[in-house]
Amino acid sequence: MQAFDAYELERMTVPAAASADFVFVNLFRSPVGAPMRLDAVNDLVAAAARRAGIASLHPHQMRHAFASNVQMSRIASDATFPGRCDREAVGA
């Protein structure tokens, strides 16, 4: 979480990235503020997992964990969350 918090703080200093709808956006490479490529997100998550001592972690696992946490918190089953489908985000 600390790594993500640090990323978010840095992201807020980049005007094109601060208003983006995606979770992970380019901060230093063109086009700044655009969604990160899937391989870049995978590399970022893998590096964070190694630092945390987690053998294997993938972004899609975090998506499922988020959905499970929402379900267990008893948020309405018809609740929606802002953002696009991850297939759109990676240009599939």
mmCIF file of C-alpha atoms in Angstrom, residues 5-67:
data_model
loop_
_atom_site.group_PDB
_atom_site.id
_atom_site.type_symbol
_atom_site.label_atom_id
_atom_site.label_comp_id
_atom_site.label_asym_id
_atom_site.label_seq_id
_atom_site.Cartn_x
_atom_site.Cartn_y
_atom_site.Cartn_z
ATOM 1 C CA ASP A 5 0.296 5.757 -1.932
ATOM 2 C CA ALA A 6 3.663 7.106 -3.109
ATOM 3 C CA TYR A 7 2.593 6.607 -6.740
ATOM 4 C CA GLU A 8 -0.689 8.465 -6.100
ATOM 5 C CA LEU A 9 1.120 11.385 -4.462
ATOM 6 C CA GLU A 10 3.506 11.655 -7.407
ATOM 7 C CA ARG A 11 0.630 11.275 -9.856
ATOM 8 C CA MET A 12 -1.156 14.274 -8.346
ATOM 9 C CA THR A 13 1.839 16.469 -9.272
ATOM 10 C CA VAL A 14 1.454 15.614 -12.985
ATOM 11 C CA PRO A 15 -1.509 17.634 -14.329
ATOM 12 C CA ALA A 16 -2.238 15.327 -17.282
ATOM 13 C CA ALA A 17 -2.231 12.299 -14.975
ATOM 14 C CA ALA A 18 -4.091 13.791 -12.014
ATOM 15 C CA SER A 19 -7.406 13.912 -13.876
ATOM 16 C CA ALA A 20 -7.099 10.533 -15.642
ATOM 17 C CA ASP A 21 -9.769 7.885 -14.991
ATOM 18 C CA PHE A 22 -7.387 4.929 -15.018
ATOM 19 C CA VAL A 23 -5.605 3.472 -11.993
ATOM 20 C CA PHE A 24 -2.145 3.325 -13.594
ATOM 21 C CA VAL A 25 -1.167 6.031 -16.057
ATOM 22 C CA ASN A 26 2.086 7.175 -17.633
ATOM 23 C CA LEU A 27 3.836 9.759 -15.480
ATOM 24 C CA PHE A 28 7.155 10.092 -17.296
ATOM 25 C CA ARG A 29 6.713 8.648 -20.799
ATOM 26 C CA SER A 30 4.581 9.911 -23.651
ATOM 27 C CA PRO A 31 1.723 10.134 -23.739
ATOM 28 C CA VAL A 32 1.685 11.401 -20.143
ATOM 29 C CA GLY A 33 -1.663 10.717 -18.471
ATOM 30 C CA ALA A 34 -2.529 7.864 -20.826
ATOM 31 C CA PRO A 35 -3.165 4.363 -19.455
ATOM 32 C CA MET A 36 -0.005 2.306 -18.871
ATOM 33 C CA ARG A 37 0.513 -0.608 -21.228
ATOM 34 C CA LEU A 38 -0.372 -4.001 -19.800
ATOM 35 C CA ASP A 39 3.267 -5.166 -19.734
ATOM 36 C CA ALA A 40 4.266 -2.042 -17.781
ATOM 37 C CA VAL A 41 1.512 -2.649 -15.207
ATOM 38 C CA ASN A 42 2.559 -6.313 -14.910
ATOM 39 C CA ASP A 43 6.196 -5.255 -14.351
ATOM 40 C CA LEU A 44 5.145 -2.681 -11.753
ATOM 41 C CA VAL A 45 3.029 -5.188 -9.823
ATOM 42 C CA ALA A 46 5.722 -7.887 -10.042
ATOM 43 C CA ALA A 47 8.346 -5.501 -8.651
ATOM 44 C CA ALA A 48 6.054 -4.461 -5.784
ATOM 45 C CA ALA A 49 5.268 -8.137 -5.041
ATOM 46 C CA ARG A 50 8.993 -8.977 -4.891
ATOM 47 C CA ARG A 51 9.627 -6.089 -2.492
ATOM 48 C CA ALA A 52 6.738 -7.317 -0.326
ATOM 49 C CA GLY A 53 8.045 -10.898 -0.343
ATOM 50 C CA ILE A 54 5.064 -12.231 -2.325
ATOM 51 C CA ALA A 55 6.055 -15.048 -4.669
ATOM 52 C CA SER A 56 3.525 -14.385 -7.410
ATOM 53 C CA LEU A 57 0.957 -11.635 -7.851
ATOM 54 C CA HIS A 58 -0.852 -10.435 -10.953
ATOM 55 C CA PRO A 59 -3.089 -7.375 -11.476
ATOM 56 C CA HIS A 60 -6.098 -9.551 -12.278
ATOM 57 C CA GLN A 61 -5.790 -11.230 -8.864
ATOM 58 C CA MET A 62 -6.066 -7.806 -7.253
ATOM 59 C CA ARG A 63 -9.219 -7.127 -9.271
ATOM 60 C CA HIS A 64 -10.792 -10.304 -7.909
ATOM 61 C CA ALA A 65 -9.673 -9.437 -4.380
ATOM 62 C CA PHE A 66 -11.276 -6.004 -4.718
ATOM 63 C CA ALA A 67 -14.537 -7.536 -5.955
#
